[in-house]
mmCIF file of C-alpha atoms in Angstrom:
data_model
loop_
_atom_site.group_PDB
_atom_site.id
_atom_site.type_symbol
_atom_site.label_atom_id
_atom_site.label_comp_id
_atom_site.label_asym_id
_atom_site.label_seq_id
_atom_site.Cartn_x
_atom_site.Cartn_y
_atom_site.Cartn_z
ATOM 1 C CA UNK I 1 -37.705 65.350 -42.445
ATOM 2 C CA UNK I 2 -34.435 67.154 -43.090
ATOM 3 C CA UNK I 3 -33.235 69.781 -45.538
ATOM 4 C CA UNK I 4 -29.999 71.222 -46.871
ATOM 5 C CA UNK I 5 -29.886 75.026 -46.705
ATOM 6 C CA UNK I 6 -27.278 77.464 -47.946
ATOM 7 C CA UNK I 7 -26.292 80.536 -45.938
ATOM 8 C CA UNK I 8 -23.068 82.462 -45.575
ATOM 9 C CA UNK I 9 -21.453 80.569 -48.452
ATOM 10 C CA UNK I 10 -21.829 77.257 -46.631
ATOM 11 C CA UNK I 11 -24.376 74.444 -46.760
ATOM 12 C CA UNK I 12 -25.948 73.013 -43.616
ATOM 13 C CA UNK I 13 -27.983 69.831 -43.186
ATOM 14 C CA UNK I 14 -30.791 70.740 -40.754
ATOM 15 C CA UNK I 15 -33.930 69.270 -39.241
ATOM 16 C CA UNK I 16 -36.442 70.572 -36.710
ATOM 17 C CA UNK I 17 -34.865 71.153 -33.287
ATOM 18 C CA UNK I 18 -31.257 71.621 -34.486
ATOM 19 C CA UNK I 19 -29.163 74.549 -33.290
ATOM 20 C CA UNK I 20 -26.647 75.714 -35.883
ATOM 21 C CA UNK I 21 -24.055 78.475 -36.086
ATOM 22 C CA UNK I 22 -24.039 80.520 -39.294
ATOM 23 C CA UNK I 23 -22.197 83.664 -40.301
ATOM 24 C CA UNK I 24 -23.762 86.793 -38.849
ATOM 25 C CA UNK I 25 -27.288 87.496 -40.070
ATOM 26 C CA UNK I 26 -28.846 90.927 -39.718
ATOM 27 C CA UNK I 27 -32.525 90.324 -39.079
ATOM 28 C CA UNK I 28 -35.124 92.479 -37.387
ATOM 29 C CA UNK I 29 -37.819 89.804 -37.100
ATOM 30 C CA UNK I 30 -38.369 86.907 -34.743
ATOM 31 C CA UNK I 31 -37.959 84.243 -37.429
ATOM 32 C CA UNK I 32 -35.726 83.625 -40.402
ATOM 33 C CA UNK I 33 -36.827 81.625 -43.448
ATOM 34 C CA UNK I 34 -34.621 79.777 -45.914
ATOM 35 C CA UNK I 35 -35.320 78.218 -49.301
ATOM 36 C CA UNK I 36 -33.652 74.801 -49.109
ATOM 37 C CA UNK I 37 -31.549 73.291 -51.869
ATOM 38 C CA UNK I 38 -32.685 69.760 -51.068
ATOM 39 C CA UNK I 39 -35.431 68.257 -48.900
ATOM 40 C CA UNK I 40 -35.788 64.632 -47.833
ATOM 41 C CA UNK I 41 -39.161 63.942 -46.270
ATOM 42 C CA UNK I 42 -40.112 61.260 -43.731
ATOM 43 C CA UNK I 43 -40.973 58.766 -46.482
ATOM 44 C CA UNK I 44 -37.406 58.971 -47.797
ATOM 45 C CA UNK I 45 -38.491 60.854 -50.941
ATOM 46 C CA UNK I 46 -35.934 63.395 -52.104
ATOM 47 C CA UNK I 47 -37.138 66.751 -53.439
ATOM 48 C CA UNK I 48 -34.650 68.899 -55.327
ATOM 49 C CA UNK I 49 -34.978 71.744 -57.795
ATOM 50 C CA UNK I 50 -38.643 72.714 -58.315
ATOM 51 C CA UNK I 51 -39.810 70.380 -55.543
ATOM 52 C CA UNK I 52 -37.420 71.917 -53.027
ATOM 53 C CA UNK I 53 -38.346 75.440 -54.133
ATOM 54 C CA UNK I 54 -41.788 74.877 -52.603
ATOM 55 C CA UNK I 55 -40.268 73.984 -49.230
ATOM 56 C CA UNK I 56 -39.556 76.410 -46.405
ATOM 57 C CA UNK I 57 -37.165 76.101 -43.467
ATOM 58 C CA UNK I 58 -37.962 78.392 -40.542
ATOM 59 C CA UNK I 59 -35.545 79.259 -37.763
ATOM 60 C CA UNK I 60 -35.478 81.555 -34.778
ATOM 61 C CA UNK I 61 -32.296 83.440 -33.825
ATOM 62 C CA UNK I 62 -30.959 82.635 -30.359
ATOM 63 C CA UNK I 63 -28.212 85.249 -30.290
ATOM 64 C CA UNK I 64 -24.734 86.034 -31.504
ATOM 65 C CA UNK I 65 -21.335 84.817 -30.400
ATOM 66 C CA UNK I 66 -17.764 84.972 -31.586
ATOM 67 C CA UNK I 67 -16.224 81.983 -33.255
ATOM 68 C CA UNK I 68 -12.802 80.454 -32.723
ATOM 69 C CA UNK I 69 -9.771 82.662 -33.234
ATOM 70 C CA UNK I 70 -7.975 82.250 -36.527
ATOM 71 C CA UNK I 71 -4.294 83.160 -36.422
ATOM 72 C CA UNK I 72 -2.707 84.550 -39.553
ATOM 73 C CA UNK I 73 1.078 84.729 -39.868
ATOM 74 C CA UNK I 74 2.803 85.987 -42.996
ATOM 75 C CA UNK I 75 6.542 85.575 -43.375
ATOM 76 C CA UNK I 76 9.081 86.193 -46.121
ATOM 77 C CA UNK I 77 12.516 84.758 -45.470
ATOM 78 C CA UNK I 78 15.671 86.899 -45.682
ATOM 79 C CA UNK I 79 13.733 90.164 -45.996
ATOM 80 C CA UNK I 80 12.698 91.011 -42.445
ATOM 81 C CA UNK I 81 8.987 90.720 -43.301
ATOM 82 C CA UNK I 82 6.780 89.088 -40.665
ATOM 83 C CA UNK I 83 3.141 90.002 -39.926
ATOM 84 C CA UNK I 84 0.913 88.586 -37.212
ATOM 85 C CA UNK I 85 -2.853 88.984 -37.366
ATOM 86 C CA UNK I 86 -5.928 87.356 -35.820
ATOM 87 C CA UNK I 87 -9.619 87.174 -36.619
ATOM 88 C CA UNK I 88 -12.774 86.063 -34.800
ATOM 89 C CA UNK I 89 -15.897 85.751 -36.937
ATOM 90 C CA UNK I 90 -19.205 86.855 -35.422
ATOM 91 C CA UNK I 91 -21.701 83.981 -35.671
ATOM 92 C CA UNK I 92 -25.475 83.914 -35.304
ATOM 93 C CA UNK I 93 -26.943 80.934 -33.497
ATOM 94 C CA UNK I 94 -30.182 79.663 -35.069
ATOM 95 C CA UNK I 95 -32.656 77.107 -33.767
ATOM 96 C CA UNK I 96 -34.461 75.355 -36.602
ATOM 97 C CA UNK I 97 -38.158 75.432 -35.746
ATOM 98 C CA UNK I 98 -39.547 73.620 -38.768
ATOM 99 C CA UNK I 99 -38.967 72.119 -42.177
ATOM 100 C CA UNK I 100 -42.123 71.971 -44.281
ATOM 101 C CA UNK I 101 -43.141 71.329 -47.840
ATOM 102 C CA UNK I 102 -45.778 73.924 -48.781
ATOM 103 C CA UNK I 103 -49.026 72.321 -49.856
ATOM 104 C CA UNK I 104 -47.835 69.020 -48.457
ATOM 105 C CA UNK I 105 -50.440 66.302 -48.399
ATOM 106 C CA UNK I 106 -50.490 62.843 -46.937
ATOM 107 C CA UNK I 107 -47.838 60.450 -48.192
ATOM 108 C CA UNK I 108 -50.257 58.293 -50.206
ATOM 109 C CA UNK I 109 -51.799 61.256 -52.015
ATOM 110 C CA UNK I 110 -48.362 62.675 -52.777
ATOM 111 C CA UNK I 111 -47.128 59.394 -54.219
ATOM 112 C CA UNK I 112 -50.336 59.062 -56.283
ATOM 113 C CA UNK I 113 -49.738 62.438 -57.901
ATOM 114 C CA UNK I 114 -46.114 61.486 -58.555
ATOM 115 C CA UNK I 115 -47.246 58.278 -60.287
ATOM 116 C CA UNK I 116 -49.785 60.082 -62.456
ATOM 117 C CA UNK I 117 -47.173 62.676 -63.416
ATOM 118 C CA UNK I 118 -49.527 65.644 -63.003
ATOM 119 C CA UNK I 119 -47.987 67.724 -60.275
ATOM 120 C CA UNK I 120 -48.868 71.044 -61.914
ATOM 121 C CA UNK I 121 -45.243 72.188 -61.972
ATOM 122 C CA UNK I 122 -44.801 71.863 -65.728
ATOM 123 C CA UNK I 123 -46.113 75.330 -66.536
ATOM 124 C CA UNK I 124 -43.520 78.043 -66.936
ATOM 125 C CA UNK I 125 -44.456 81.432 -65.462
ATOM 126 C CA UNK I 126 -44.087 84.512 -67.639
ATOM 127 C CA UNK I 127 -41.011 86.394 -66.534
ATOM 128 C CA UNK I 128 -41.780 89.837 -67.925
ATOM 129 C CA UNK I 129 -45.527 89.956 -67.336
ATOM 130 C CA UNK I 130 -46.376 89.511 -71.028
ATOM 131 C CA UNK I 131 -49.227 87.209 -71.955
ATOM 132 C CA UNK I 132 -48.335 83.741 -73.121
ATOM 133 C CA UNK I 133 -50.079 84.144 -76.508
ATOM 134 C CA UNK I 134 -48.013 87.237 -77.434
ATOM 135 C CA UNK I 135 -45.227 86.618 -79.935
ATOM 136 C CA UNK I 136 -41.868 86.113 -78.347
ATOM 137 C CA UNK I 137 -39.356 88.897 -78.776
ATOM 138 C CA UNK I 138 -36.477 88.082 -81.057
ATOM 139 C CA UNK I 139 -33.183 87.627 -79.345
ATOM 140 C CA UNK I 140 -30.296 89.519 -80.891
ATOM 141 C CA UNK I 141 -28.084 87.160 -82.759
ATOM 142 C CA UNK I 142 -24.350 87.474 -82.914
ATOM 143 C CA UNK I 143 -23.054 88.316 -86.343
ATOM 144 C CA UNK I 144 -20.914 85.614 -87.754
ATOM 145 C CA UNK I 145 -17.991 86.696 -89.808
ATOM 146 C CA UNK I 146 -16.664 84.476 -92.514
ATOM 147 C CA UNK I 147 -12.959 84.117 -92.805
ATOM 148 C CA UNK I 148 -11.752 85.884 -95.909
ATOM 149 C CA UNK I 149 -9.304 84.070 -98.056
ATOM 150 C CA UNK I 150 -6.028 85.879 -98.635
ATOM 151 C CA UNK I 151 -5.663 87.250 -102.154
ATOM 152 C CA UNK I 152 -4.245 84.792 -104.612
ATOM 153 C CA UNK I 153 -0.592 85.277 -105.396
ATOM 154 C CA UNK I 154 0.116 86.546 -108.840
ATOM 155 C CA UNK I 155 2.051 84.006 -110.747
ATOM 156 C CA UNK I 156 4.342 85.319 -113.389
ATOM 157 C CA UNK I 157 4.391 83.339 -116.540
ATOM 158 C CA UNK I 158 7.837 82.165 -117.352
ATOM 159 C CA UNK I 159 9.049 83.646 -120.539
ATOM 160 C CA UNK I 160 10.854 80.639 -121.698
ATOM 161 C CA UNK I 161 10.827 81.573 -125.311
ATOM 162 C CA UNK I 162 11.924 85.173 -124.616
ATOM 163 C CA UNK I 163 14.738 84.127 -122.329
ATOM 164 C CA UNK I 164 15.895 81.606 -124.801
ATOM 165 C CA UNK I 165 15.717 84.149 -127.547
ATOM 166 C CA UNK I 166 17.448 86.764 -125.381
ATOM 167 C CA UNK I 167 20.095 84.287 -124.344
ATOM 168 C CA UNK I 168 20.688 83.296 -127.904
ATOM 169 C CA UNK I 169 21.061 86.901 -129.007
ATOM 170 C CA UNK I 170 23.490 87.558 -126.192
ATOM 171 C CA UNK I 171 25.448 84.508 -127.088
ATOM 172 C CA UNK I 172 25.501 85.640 -130.689
ATOM 173 C CA UNK I 173 26.637 89.116 -129.736
ATOM 174 C CA UNK I 174 29.562 87.765 -127.833
#
């Protein structure tokens, strides 16, 4: 059985007995537990999401060491700017002691529950502690604003008769 865990911004594929290097972990206890992202059991069945949330990966820290040196060199041409810097990340060495699915049963019983479709994981837990028969709180809705039409342009009626009459009077006056 193997699992994919996420720690230090990286994902690691692990199985029991592996020794991995992860970014420094501060832990007071003798063991470290991880919630895996993906678990593939011995039957070849893949568990992801809710199925993987039930799984636990346990590891014991072996110690700390420094990683490889990373050399950083910054340079700007024609300006006299050059900077040299180095970095060595502190790593924690972990030995994976076990990968287990909580409540795991034998392979035949597990596949029988998968076939029947009643794995008991369909219920959603209440997030705020309220009972399930209480009415749900209304979510605030965003106010939608309707686009206002620009005011209609005032059309001036052409005074065809007045201009003709005015033009005719002007012509007559001349």
